[in-house]
XYZ file of C-alpha atoms in Angstrom:
753
model
C -6.311 -48.624 -26.815
C -3.222 -47.495 -25.798
C -2.212 -43.812 -24.736
C -2.788 -41.459 -27.554
C 0.001 -38.466 -28.503
C 0.247 -35.061 -29.533
C 2.556 -34.003 -32.011
C 4.435 -30.793 -31.594
C 6.433 -28.440 -34.397
C 8.939 -26.478 -32.831
C 9.238 -23.157 -34.601
C 12.120 -20.420 -34.778
C 10.698 -16.651 -35.268
C 13.034 -15.086 -38.231
C 11.419 -11.611 -37.771
C 14.507 -9.092 -39.192
C 15.022 -5.639 -37.556
C 17.833 -3.225 -36.732
C 18.373 -4.956 -33.584
C 21.878 -3.461 -32.447
C 20.170 -0.138 -33.393
C 16.798 -0.702 -31.322
C 19.416 -1.565 -28.235
C 21.451 1.434 -28.509
C 18.199 3.748 -28.977
C 16.357 2.130 -26.207
C 18.848 0.982 -23.747
C 18.511 -2.818 -24.046
C 20.522 -5.901 -25.235
C 20.500 -6.734 -28.623
C 18.825 -10.245 -27.379
C 15.938 -8.330 -25.561
C 15.377 -6.108 -29.110
C 14.815 -9.530 -31.027
C 12.105 -10.905 -28.510
C 10.580 -7.542 -28.625
C 10.443 -7.475 -33.020
C 9.171 -11.396 -31.933
C 5.621 -9.823 -30.355
C 5.391 -7.703 -33.646
C 6.675 -4.573 -31.641
C 7.419 -2.189 -34.339
C 8.692 1.061 -34.887
C 10.131 3.470 -31.896
C 6.755 4.994 -30.640
C 5.361 1.409 -30.303
C 8.527 0.138 -28.558
C 8.405 3.215 -26.636
C 5.166 2.454 -25.578
C 5.760 -0.709 -24.754
C 9.103 -0.693 -22.599
C 7.887 2.925 -20.981
C 3.960 3.014 -21.142
C 2.450 5.036 -18.088
C -1.330 6.220 -17.872
C -0.565 9.228 -19.862
C -0.517 6.916 -22.612
C -4.393 5.124 -22.020
C -6.925 6.378 -25.022
C -9.111 9.094 -23.823
C -12.599 7.710 -22.987
C -14.368 10.187 -24.446
C -13.511 8.415 -27.967
C -15.807 5.717 -26.837
C -19.267 5.898 -29.028
C -21.735 7.128 -26.472
C -19.986 7.503 -23.766
C -20.794 10.962 -23.011
C -24.167 10.517 -23.737
C -23.797 7.502 -21.016
C -22.690 10.168 -19.153
C -25.382 12.574 -19.322
C -27.914 10.076 -18.934
C -26.385 8.713 -15.459
C -25.423 12.570 -14.055
C -29.250 13.293 -14.673
C -30.134 10.422 -13.339
C -27.723 11.030 -10.216
C -29.791 14.347 -9.947
C -33.123 13.356 -10.121
C -34.270 14.470 -13.411
C -34.865 13.323 -17.103
C -33.122 15.753 -19.540
C -34.159 14.931 -23.357
C -30.988 16.425 -24.460
C -28.784 14.269 -22.116
C -30.951 10.503 -22.375
C -31.647 10.526 -26.366
C -31.828 7.294 -27.295
C -28.669 5.728 -29.008
C -28.254 5.016 -32.844
C -29.775 1.713 -33.867
C -32.997 -0.027 -33.710
C -35.402 2.026 -31.356
C -33.249 4.885 -31.938
C -35.706 8.216 -31.514
C -37.607 6.651 -28.997
C -38.421 8.640 -25.756
C -39.850 6.781 -23.181
C -41.913 7.386 -20.052
C -39.805 7.817 -16.948
C -41.274 7.518 -13.155
C -38.945 8.050 -10.333
C -37.296 5.226 -8.839
C -37.736 3.989 -5.376
C -34.866 2.028 -3.413
C -36.185 -1.564 -2.588
C -33.736 -3.216 -0.321
C -33.785 -7.094 -0.805
C -31.057 -9.997 -0.970
C -29.060 -9.683 -4.034
C -29.534 -5.901 -4.777
C -27.606 -3.835 -2.199
C -27.995 0.015 -2.885
C -28.117 3.360 -1.437
C -31.394 5.299 -0.854
C -31.089 8.448 -2.477
C -32.615 11.606 -4.510
C -32.302 10.137 -7.794
C -33.121 7.801 -9.858
C -33.012 4.330 -9.152
C -29.875 2.443 -11.071
C -29.779 -1.108 -11.263
C -26.512 -2.653 -12.599
C -26.786 -5.667 -14.880
C -23.508 -7.453 -14.720
C -21.674 -10.835 -15.396
C -20.832 -14.125 -13.496
C -17.135 -14.104 -14.716
C -14.486 -12.169 -13.388
C -15.091 -9.446 -15.967
C -18.199 -8.859 -15.187
C -17.999 -9.202 -11.126
C -15.234 -6.326 -11.372
C -17.065 -4.162 -13.464
C -19.943 -4.265 -11.868
C -17.960 -3.652 -8.480
C -16.536 -0.559 -10.486
C -19.839 0.832 -11.611
C -21.452 0.283 -8.087
C -18.941 1.594 -6.380
C -18.201 4.815 -8.546
C -22.006 5.224 -8.570
C -22.583 5.344 -4.952
C -19.910 7.314 -3.979
C -20.839 10.228 -6.566
C -24.803 9.843 -4.725
C -26.672 7.546 -7.013
C -29.609 5.516 -5.594
C -28.321 2.469 -7.437
C -28.229 -1.954 -6.810
C -27.068 -4.851 -8.920
C -28.243 -7.836 -9.787
C -25.870 -10.590 -11.593
C -27.407 -13.514 -13.264
C -27.277 -17.190 -11.942
C -25.233 -19.260 -14.003
C -27.124 -22.198 -14.243
C -30.641 -20.881 -13.556
C -30.293 -17.372 -15.415
C -27.771 -18.331 -18.230
C -25.343 -15.674 -19.687
C -26.756 -11.636 -19.799
C -29.712 -9.680 -19.003
C -32.951 -12.015 -19.480
C -36.726 -11.034 -19.175
C -36.956 -12.107 -15.850
C -34.334 -9.639 -14.877
C -36.283 -6.862 -16.877
C -39.471 -7.568 -15.309
C -38.206 -7.675 -11.685
C -36.671 -4.544 -12.432
C -39.796 -2.990 -13.233
C -41.656 -4.389 -10.480
C -38.934 -3.010 -8.086
C -39.447 0.484 -9.691
C -36.175 0.660 -10.968
C -35.584 4.052 -13.431
C -32.349 3.179 -14.911
C -30.790 -0.153 -16.290
C -26.977 -0.524 -16.450
C -25.014 -3.562 -18.233
C -21.527 -4.067 -18.213
C -19.782 -7.130 -19.765
C -23.146 -8.266 -21.125
C -26.087 -6.394 -23.228
C -24.648 -6.042 -26.562
C -26.881 -9.059 -28.295
C -30.005 -8.620 -25.873
C -32.418 -7.103 -28.464
C -35.614 -8.260 -27.295
C -34.619 -8.231 -23.723
C -33.765 -4.405 -23.895
C -36.709 -4.002 -26.182
C -39.264 -5.076 -23.473
C -37.330 -2.956 -21.294
C -38.239 0.279 -23.031
C -41.870 -1.292 -23.485
C -42.356 -1.144 -19.492
C -40.766 2.520 -19.888
C -36.744 2.325 -18.026
C -34.017 3.905 -19.173
C -31.417 1.203 -20.527
C -27.158 2.116 -21.040
C -25.261 -0.941 -22.298
C -21.381 -1.039 -21.559
C -19.916 -4.261 -22.988
C -17.036 -5.528 -24.950
C -18.606 -8.670 -26.672
C -19.066 -8.638 -30.614
C -21.721 -6.878 -32.504
C -24.667 -9.207 -34.372
C -24.507 -8.623 -38.047
C -27.670 -9.331 -40.370
C -26.241 -12.528 -41.998
C -24.152 -15.519 -40.312
C -26.459 -15.848 -37.762
C -28.499 -18.850 -37.291
C -31.931 -18.834 -35.252
C -31.378 -19.038 -31.425
C -27.423 -19.051 -31.688
C -26.834 -16.750 -28.909
C -23.353 -16.419 -27.155
C -22.325 -18.370 -24.420
C -19.320 -18.093 -22.018
C -17.042 -19.392 -19.842
C -14.081 -21.176 -19.450
C -12.073 -21.040 -22.777
C -9.600 -17.921 -22.434
C -6.143 -18.304 -21.540
C -4.962 -21.666 -19.277
C -7.044 -23.833 -21.619
C -4.955 -22.154 -24.718
C -2.010 -21.664 -23.373
C -0.822 -23.692 -19.865
C -2.581 -27.348 -20.180
C -3.057 -28.586 -16.966
C -3.120 -25.746 -14.963
C -5.557 -24.489 -12.247
C -6.265 -21.159 -13.254
C -9.347 -18.887 -14.530
C -10.443 -20.465 -18.189
C -8.783 -19.415 -21.135
C -8.771 -19.601 -24.958
C -10.883 -16.625 -26.632
C -13.762 -14.059 -25.702
C -16.812 -15.405 -27.039
C -18.489 -12.957 -29.813
C -22.007 -12.911 -29.557
C -23.390 -14.726 -32.847
C -20.272 -16.284 -34.086
C -18.031 -13.299 -34.447
C -14.446 -13.708 -32.275
C -12.206 -10.348 -31.787
C -9.191 -10.929 -33.495
C -7.191 -8.894 -30.710
C -5.673 -5.992 -33.467
C -8.418 -3.923 -33.198
C -9.714 -6.056 -36.934
C -12.691 -7.593 -35.320
C -15.422 -5.047 -35.627
C -17.473 -7.189 -38.137
C -16.990 -10.059 -40.239
C -18.057 -8.453 -43.145
C -18.042 -4.991 -44.267
C -21.474 -5.316 -46.106
C -23.677 -7.094 -43.105
C -25.591 -4.586 -40.801
C -25.490 -4.463 -37.060
C -27.951 -5.484 -35.145
C -28.127 -3.065 -32.187
C -30.115 -3.185 -28.982
C -32.652 -0.323 -28.935
C -30.992 1.156 -25.986
C -29.941 4.990 -24.958
C -26.809 4.527 -25.046
C -24.641 1.525 -26.008
C -21.034 1.939 -24.681
C -19.060 -0.798 -27.078
C -15.524 -0.509 -28.154
C -16.751 -3.302 -30.801
C -19.234 -1.160 -33.091
C -18.260 -0.204 -36.545
C -18.868 3.579 -35.588
C -16.934 3.715 -32.966
C -13.706 5.604 -33.203
C -11.912 3.332 -30.017
C -8.143 3.182 -31.061
C -8.147 -0.105 -29.297
C -11.458 -2.213 -29.029
C -9.709 -5.146 -27.708
C -10.753 -3.955 -23.986
C -12.647 -5.882 -21.492
C -15.819 -5.229 -19.983
C -14.449 -3.814 -16.451
C -11.983 -1.361 -18.528
C -15.312 -0.012 -20.602
C -16.361 0.111 -16.579
C -13.693 2.216 -15.559
C -13.861 4.618 -18.683
C -17.304 5.222 -17.690
C -16.661 6.487 -14.149
C -13.280 8.202 -15.441
C -15.508 10.243 -17.440
C -17.955 11.082 -14.741
C -15.673 11.429 -12.370
C -14.161 13.903 -14.714
C -17.762 15.556 -15.068
C -17.287 17.222 -11.909
C -20.418 18.049 -10.537
C -22.026 14.771 -10.032
C -23.091 15.462 -6.039
C -26.477 17.707 -6.839
C -26.685 19.094 -3.662
C -23.412 20.557 -3.035
C -20.937 20.429 -5.836
C -18.637 17.879 -4.266
C -17.941 14.803 -3.857
C -19.876 12.577 -0.936
C -17.936 11.846 1.878
C -16.945 8.124 3.032
C -19.855 8.834 5.894
C -22.050 10.112 3.608
C -21.561 7.585 0.840
C -22.181 3.853 3.185
C -25.161 5.246 4.961
C -27.982 3.557 3.677
C -26.183 0.814 1.668
C -27.095 -2.594 1.805
C -29.392 -4.793 3.670
C -29.120 -6.240 7.011
C -26.389 -8.762 7.344
C -24.448 -7.669 4.496
C -20.932 -6.158 3.909
C -20.913 -2.496 2.336
C -18.477 -1.030 0.257
C -15.534 1.308 1.178
C -16.581 3.920 -1.138
C -13.426 5.889 -1.492
C -10.953 7.823 0.707
C -12.527 11.388 0.467
C -11.208 13.355 2.644
C -14.467 15.614 4.718
C -12.678 18.665 5.071
C -11.694 19.388 1.633
C -13.868 17.121 -0.114
C -11.202 16.348 -2.410
C -11.129 12.766 -3.483
C -7.967 10.730 -3.583
C -6.643 7.400 -4.830
C -6.927 4.233 -2.663
C -3.649 2.780 -3.346
C -0.621 4.016 -5.030
C 0.152 7.273 -6.432
C -0.626 8.118 -9.850
C 1.852 7.274 -12.591
C 0.730 10.862 -14.753
C 3.328 12.984 -15.042
C 3.180 15.858 -12.966
C -0.437 14.629 -11.473
C -1.361 13.569 -8.332
C -3.744 10.177 -7.725
C -7.188 10.885 -9.362
C -10.562 9.927 -8.139
C -10.949 6.977 -10.071
C -7.320 5.485 -9.947
C -8.761 3.458 -6.884
C -10.342 0.764 -9.669
C -7.264 0.378 -12.078
C -6.315 -2.987 -9.887
C -9.977 -4.171 -11.014
C -9.404 -3.547 -14.439
C -6.447 -4.998 -14.391
C -7.757 -8.143 -12.570
C -10.374 -8.288 -15.294
C -8.192 -7.631 -18.492
C -5.764 -10.756 -17.182
C -9.036 -12.713 -15.620
C -10.802 -12.343 -19.057
C -7.756 -13.457 -20.993
C -7.356 -10.358 -23.045
C -4.765 -9.372 -25.003
C -2.070 -7.619 -22.904
C -0.830 -5.210 -26.219
C -1.236 -1.396 -26.311
C -3.381 -0.268 -23.809
C -4.026 -3.272 -22.171
C -0.519 -3.589 -21.129
C -0.399 -0.472 -19.403
C -3.803 -0.990 -17.342
C -2.209 -4.077 -16.117
C 1.450 -3.227 -15.559
C -0.162 -0.277 -13.561
C -2.906 -1.806 -11.576
C -0.773 -4.866 -10.546
C 1.067 -2.266 -8.471
C -1.849 -1.556 -6.908
C -3.007 -4.877 -5.966
C -0.132 -5.482 -4.054
C -0.627 -2.292 -2.399
C -4.645 -2.642 -2.002
C -6.633 -1.402 0.240
C -9.382 -3.792 -0.468
C -10.199 -6.229 2.065
C -11.319 -9.012 -0.012
C -8.180 -9.006 -2.045
C -5.840 -8.774 0.971
C -7.224 -11.868 2.256
C -7.175 -13.856 -0.978
C -3.608 -12.960 -1.173
C -2.417 -13.353 2.242
C -4.901 -17.302 2.260
C -2.798 -18.155 -1.085
C 0.158 -17.293 0.568
C 1.228 -14.427 -2.343
C 4.199 -12.086 -1.694
C 1.905 -8.378 -2.643
C 5.440 -7.101 -3.785
C 6.222 -10.004 -6.318
C 2.450 -10.357 -7.856
C 2.925 -10.711 -11.643
C -0.090 -11.247 -14.158
C 0.526 -15.552 -13.933
C -0.483 -14.839 -9.983
C -3.878 -13.194 -10.740
C -4.530 -15.611 -13.831
C -3.736 -18.777 -11.769
C -4.581 -17.706 -8.169
C -6.600 -14.814 -7.686
C -8.793 -14.822 -10.653
C -9.613 -18.230 -10.210
C -11.351 -17.809 -6.660
C -13.300 -15.165 -7.712
C -14.394 -16.985 -10.250
C -15.399 -19.915 -8.240
C -18.282 -17.821 -6.599
C -20.245 -17.779 -10.475
C -19.111 -21.387 -11.147
C -20.374 -23.024 -8.066
C -22.352 -21.299 -5.952
C -23.065 -17.421 -6.928
C -20.993 -14.682 -8.266
C -22.191 -12.150 -5.906
C -20.364 -14.001 -3.492
C -17.614 -12.587 -4.917
C -18.751 -9.304 -5.321
C -19.859 -9.117 -1.754
C -15.698 -9.951 -1.070
C -14.710 -6.968 -3.296
C -17.547 -4.828 -1.402
C -17.098 -5.945 2.293
C -15.253 -3.511 4.547
C -15.427 -5.526 7.827
C -11.696 -7.984 7.893
C -14.077 -10.646 9.872
C -16.132 -10.767 7.641
C -13.948 -10.539 4.518
C -11.911 -13.505 6.108
C -14.633 -15.725 6.322
C -15.948 -15.228 2.474
C -12.222 -15.381 0.941
C -11.774 -18.462 2.470
C -15.317 -19.842 1.186
C -14.262 -18.819 -2.136
C -10.897 -20.522 -2.019
C -12.816 -23.904 -0.891
C -14.909 -23.359 -3.481
C -12.170 -23.419 -6.165
C -10.139 -25.844 -4.525
C -13.196 -28.173 -4.734
C -13.369 -26.686 -8.403
C -10.132 -28.119 -8.841
C -10.603 -31.358 -7.090
C -14.022 -31.586 -9.436
C -12.025 -30.610 -12.634
C -9.279 -33.200 -12.348
C -11.745 -36.606 -11.907
C -13.816 -35.221 -14.945
C -10.950 -34.350 -17.152
C -9.510 -38.219 -15.818
C -12.822 -39.772 -16.823
C -12.706 -37.897 -20.031
C -9.530 -38.701 -21.217
C -10.263 -42.507 -20.261
C -13.262 -42.848 -22.130
C -10.847 -40.750 -25.362
C -7.947 -43.277 -24.764
C -10.499 -46.415 -24.474
C -11.997 -46.400 -27.622
C -12.971 -43.258 -29.033
C -8.944 -41.852 -29.617
C -9.507 -42.482 -33.855
C -12.240 -39.908 -34.161
C -11.199 -36.561 -35.564
C -13.539 -34.664 -33.412
C -13.710 -35.932 -29.574
C -16.918 -35.771 -28.203
C -17.726 -37.071 -24.595
C -20.456 -37.586 -22.076
C -19.699 -36.995 -18.713
C -23.047 -37.433 -16.364
C -21.787 -36.548 -13.495
C -19.848 -33.208 -14.367
C -20.973 -29.851 -13.131
C -22.320 -27.755 -15.953
C -19.569 -25.119 -15.224
C -16.744 -27.096 -15.820
C -17.448 -29.054 -19.160
C -15.538 -26.200 -21.030
C -12.393 -26.675 -18.802
C -12.287 -30.129 -19.500
C -13.131 -29.718 -22.932
C -9.960 -27.311 -23.071
C -8.074 -30.324 -21.382
C -8.895 -32.815 -23.783
C -7.796 -30.243 -26.613
C -4.505 -29.961 -25.085
C -3.911 -33.661 -24.524
C -5.070 -35.344 -27.805
C -4.285 -31.915 -30.053
C -8.230 -32.258 -31.344
C -11.531 -30.637 -30.919
C -13.242 -31.572 -28.067
C -16.960 -31.498 -26.583
C -17.592 -31.977 -23.443
C -21.623 -32.954 -22.760
C -23.362 -33.536 -19.043
C -26.908 -33.520 -17.815
C -28.573 -30.208 -18.154
C -30.309 -28.758 -15.036
C -33.083 -26.448 -17.120
C -35.048 -23.658 -15.356
C -37.940 -21.378 -16.552
C -39.137 -23.902 -19.192
C -35.815 -23.484 -21.505
C -32.011 -25.094 -20.932
C -29.342 -22.557 -21.913
C -27.129 -22.907 -24.668
C -23.729 -23.157 -23.631
C -23.890 -21.602 -20.106
C -20.916 -21.211 -19.810
C -19.844 -17.283 -19.175
C -16.405 -15.972 -18.837
C -13.949 -17.057 -17.155
C -10.259 -16.862 -18.005
C -6.833 -17.998 -17.532
C -5.641 -20.901 -17.278
C -7.415 -24.452 -18.012
C -7.905 -23.035 -21.226
C -10.388 -20.058 -21.175
C -13.568 -18.614 -21.408
C -16.240 -18.556 -23.921
C -17.534 -15.592 -22.814
C -21.133 -14.878 -23.409
C -23.486 -17.700 -22.789
C -26.303 -18.025 -24.240
C -29.611 -16.901 -23.178
C -31.810 -18.871 -21.507
C -35.490 -17.085 -22.499
C -37.491 -20.398 -21.632
C -38.346 -21.556 -24.964
C -39.269 -24.964 -24.270
C -35.605 -26.725 -24.599
C -36.505 -28.719 -21.587
C -39.768 -30.490 -22.247
C -41.443 -32.623 -20.194
C -40.201 -36.153 -20.526
C -36.920 -35.246 -22.807
C -33.577 -35.470 -21.250
C -31.361 -32.780 -22.423
C -27.387 -32.592 -22.580
C -25.874 -29.195 -21.992
C -21.821 -28.386 -22.872
C -19.046 -26.630 -24.493
C -16.518 -27.445 -26.893
C -12.781 -25.842 -27.797
C -11.312 -26.152 -30.473
C -8.042 -26.071 -32.482
C -6.356 -23.183 -35.031
C -7.592 -25.641 -38.543
C -11.518 -25.933 -37.235
C -13.747 -23.389 -37.201
C -16.208 -24.616 -34.424
C -19.331 -22.660 -35.037
C -19.295 -23.440 -38.411
C -19.404 -27.051 -38.026
C -22.461 -26.891 -35.540
C -24.325 -24.838 -37.948
C -24.236 -27.774 -40.350
C -25.783 -30.045 -37.431
C -28.195 -27.475 -35.838
C -30.991 -29.706 -37.051
C -29.783 -32.001 -33.964
C -29.284 -28.760 -31.284
C -31.709 -27.226 -29.546
C -29.473 -24.059 -29.266
C -25.676 -23.427 -29.378
C -23.440 -20.689 -29.686
C -20.095 -19.562 -30.175
C -16.992 -18.714 -32.434
C -14.416 -20.703 -34.269
C -12.384 -21.502 -31.193
C -14.853 -22.275 -28.708
C -18.561 -23.413 -28.432
C -21.503 -24.336 -26.268
C -24.632 -26.370 -27.165
C -27.380 -28.236 -25.853
C -29.272 -30.731 -27.622
C -31.631 -33.713 -26.632
C -29.892 -36.886 -24.986
C -31.388 -39.184 -27.963
C -29.585 -36.912 -30.180
C -26.139 -37.444 -28.653
C -24.919 -40.739 -30.996
C -25.812 -39.035 -33.960
C -24.260 -36.017 -32.670
C -20.969 -37.652 -32.562
C -21.036 -39.575 -35.843
C -22.442 -36.219 -38.330
C -19.512 -34.041 -36.768
C -16.471 -36.902 -37.366
C -18.389 -37.485 -40.826
C -18.257 -33.543 -42.108
C -14.800 -33.199 -40.747
C -12.105 -33.110 -42.926
C -9.069 -32.153 -40.674
C -6.198 -34.124 -42.043
C -3.182 -35.138 -40.119
C -0.933 -32.585 -40.298
C -3.913 -30.028 -38.639
C -3.083 -31.637 -35.450
C 0.471 -30.838 -35.116
C 0.531 -28.477 -32.387
C 3.339 -25.561 -33.149
C 5.546 -24.575 -30.264
C 7.200 -20.840 -31.166
C 11.002 -20.343 -30.097
C 11.909 -16.628 -30.135
C 15.452 -18.237 -31.012
C 18.369 -20.293 -30.152
C 20.113 -19.284 -26.900
C 22.965 -21.786 -25.375
C 22.966 -21.819 -22.013
C 26.589 -20.458 -22.187
C 25.563 -17.325 -22.846
C 22.861 -16.621 -20.524
C 23.778 -14.234 -17.992
C 22.277 -12.890 -14.637
C 21.804 -9.448 -16.108
C 19.904 -10.855 -19.092
C 17.599 -13.021 -16.764
C 17.096 -9.795 -14.872
C 16.211 -7.600 -18.394
C 13.658 -10.120 -19.455
C 11.764 -8.797 -16.533
C 11.255 -5.355 -18.948
C 8.725 -7.840 -20.916
C 6.561 -8.033 -18.012
C 3.252 -8.541 -17.909
C 3.290 -11.343 -19.820
C 0.619 -13.598 -20.636
C -2.070 -13.670 -23.965
C -0.368 -11.774 -26.520
C 2.585 -11.120 -24.390
C 3.888 -14.735 -23.975
C 6.899 -15.522 -21.908
C 9.892 -15.746 -24.406
C 10.753 -19.283 -25.348
C 14.054 -20.472 -26.446
C 15.914 -23.071 -27.804
C 18.951 -25.434 -26.980
C 20.713 -28.365 -28.609
C 22.125 -31.434 -27.179
C 22.218 -31.281 -23.053
C 23.367 -34.639 -21.540
C 21.031 -35.486 -18.344
C 23.842 -36.303 -15.445
C 20.954 -36.922 -12.995
C 17.578 -36.049 -12.539
C 15.388 -35.978 -9.253
C 11.754 -36.062 -8.435
C 10.353 -33.395 -5.822
C 7.179 -32.231 -4.220
C 4.094 -33.582 -2.489
C 2.118 -34.551 -5.538
C 5.644 -35.487 -6.997
C 5.489 -32.868 -10.369
C 8.659 -31.246 -10.156
C 11.645 -32.459 -11.601
C 15.082 -31.005 -10.854
C 17.851 -32.069 -13.713
C 21.947 -31.431 -13.551
C 22.732 -31.581 -17.450
C 25.574 -30.718 -19.061
C 26.659 -29.025 -22.582
C 28.473 -30.414 -25.495
C 31.221 -27.969 -24.535
C 31.169 -29.409 -20.573
C 28.892 -26.495 -19.411
C 26.855 -27.672 -16.192
C 23.583 -26.320 -16.711
C 20.586 -26.816 -14.081
C 17.085 -27.846 -15.256
C 13.605 -27.557 -13.890
C 10.830 -29.301 -15.179
C 6.811 -28.901 -13.675
C 4.557 -31.803 -14.268
C 4.152 -35.330 -13.813
C 7.294 -36.755 -12.319
C 6.723 -40.100 -12.783
C 5.722 -39.650 -16.884
C 8.545 -37.725 -16.797
C 10.869 -40.152 -15.109
C 9.613 -42.393 -17.396
C 10.900 -40.740 -20.617
C 13.695 -39.221 -19.473
C 17.208 -41.086 -17.996
C 20.064 -40.107 -16.705
C 22.795 -40.075 -19.770
C 20.278 -39.206 -22.593
C 20.630 -36.293 -24.508
C 17.700 -33.545 -24.894
C 16.946 -30.744 -27.147
C 15.315 -28.369 -24.858
C 12.704 -25.309 -24.943
C 13.182 -22.924 -21.669
C 12.630 -20.074 -20.352
C 15.584 -18.508 -17.924
C 15.065 -18.054 -14.446
C 17.354 -17.014 -11.287
C 16.639 -19.818 -8.787
C 17.370 -18.772 -5.084
C 18.175 -21.003 -2.230
C 19.729 -20.023 1.140
C 21.663 -17.101 -0.256
C 22.741 -18.407 -3.762
C 21.950 -17.324 -6.783
C 21.869 -20.053 -9.615
C 20.318 -19.839 -13.237
C 18.433 -22.583 -14.311
C 16.587 -23.394 -17.389
C 12.278 -24.004 -16.814
C 11.662 -26.744 -19.418
C 8.952 -26.227 -21.522
C 9.369 -28.853 -23.892
C 11.885 -31.248 -24.646
C 12.562 -34.155 -26.830
C 14.889 -37.081 -26.214
C 16.914 -37.608 -29.078
C 18.110 -41.389 -30.276
C 21.123 -42.332 -29.129
C 24.472 -42.053 -31.709
C 25.544 -45.268 -33.776
């Protein structure tokens, strides 16, 4: 079978507003006012926040349900006491239970770096994606700085699957941990947290995933997580994180507009029996913008802890750097550079950059803003409202970072720290941080961020970059093989199901996203499962974020229920969908073939016996009701803008839209009837095409295309007339500045009769 092509439909926004009035009030051009309106920023207050928002506009952390309760519990644990008024259970199953708690003992062993202190032992349980790593870093560094006896655990993607599990609970009990603090996971861990309570531990859940409800949750349909969050959904073929949409545990998905606190108001929430649950997706939570990532939830928690003030019980001040570092970690491990506290005064200062708050200096928690920003971009959260401010301010701090690990990653990837954008986080820095959790251990990434030795940080950064380079090569090979299977006989299927026996489990979601982008169809990629503990984890993807297509967001559990029976071969995989195909609901229809599965409308993960593969493929396609119109991909255009009207000042003005990304995409304009005079292919991989073009009026226009040069040259020749979609930019070369069109899509017009 020949090459399969994807149909696209170009759609122009037609949203109305008083563009001249907006331009006058906010000092913009009317063209920029139109672009802003196209992003659904409506009303003077919203426009002011969009263009001029500062840290003053961030929401009060104390609006998060149970945040004050969590702060009270943690303050008590740091002080080495239990106060029932601080540590009462959260609302939900298990409320009212008061557990017996013993005094913790610091246990130093590989993977659990901590500080021996006078308080109760706290263990942070994070996640293996960029959001979980950054959230763990924020909590561990802040709690250490505030005097806590704290260590951490991060599940292994292949061995453990997503989130806290029974093995982690039992190990914490053996280590005499008093308090478990989750981040970027825990909201769906009902049985695991119930077990922790039975063992007498205090549990605080911080998470941002969807809350399970009593209806619509298939037996064993735990959320998975990993690759479809940003890149898959927005930048086909790019080597960024994994983009697409954050997985909602048990079949739900956040809509990005504050409306995803439950699919049906009549369905009751199923909450774990934790002592405190800090998650803006709870229906009873009044937080105004629930679409924040796990690291931002952690950031809000540590802000409130610092604001509490008296976190050091012995002295009524913050620990100095010398005090904090003492006793952290085990031999040979790097330790956190835990804050720049000034010993003489006891006043903590921010690690990098001044606070953007009006009339205030930096705060002790400002140093964590860059990590909240990295996680927000990496987890492919929509860059709207509060997220936009966090990323905008955080990117400034990333460029000035004093974190050795981040510095080394920036240097190794030859990035200019003064010109970092959300793109560099999503497609360069983020994939390196995610590579550890994908191919080895997320603890590598966390240790890099915690490291304070320059030589060791250099070595670890090089290791992570090498892992990411390997991941890219493996992804390219897998994507090529998968595409060849489709074009070799499966192109007629409306739902693509590809089996790649040599594919690494963690790459299945990325490759599925590539197939979706290339063929415009729902796609599943399956590979051989590597089960452990008696059970294969469904979907073990976990959360990535930005370029190849995304991250499911919450890996399925791995509780060892016999999925990997003796003599039975199992497959494990991920799916990425299109708007018209509700992937989770379609899996429900074939759940009798599956060992485990989970997901949301746009992404899913699953485990099934090898022998069920043919029937799985057959029934998905037999059940499919998609029509040809559903396979047409829509490309949204801000408006037509002929190149004659482009100016350097307008291109510079477009920078006011930054940071751009998911939910705040770069503007795309249309230009008709450009005649190609000449084109040349450049680059080591011949993936850059430069074009000389001219308009109907004779106006000379430069263009550039990033993609396979040979494919482009086979479609476009000198003399052809094109309609193009583009983003305008300024090319600077040897001191000369030239306006050029970065082509995002094109159509060759048939010659005139």
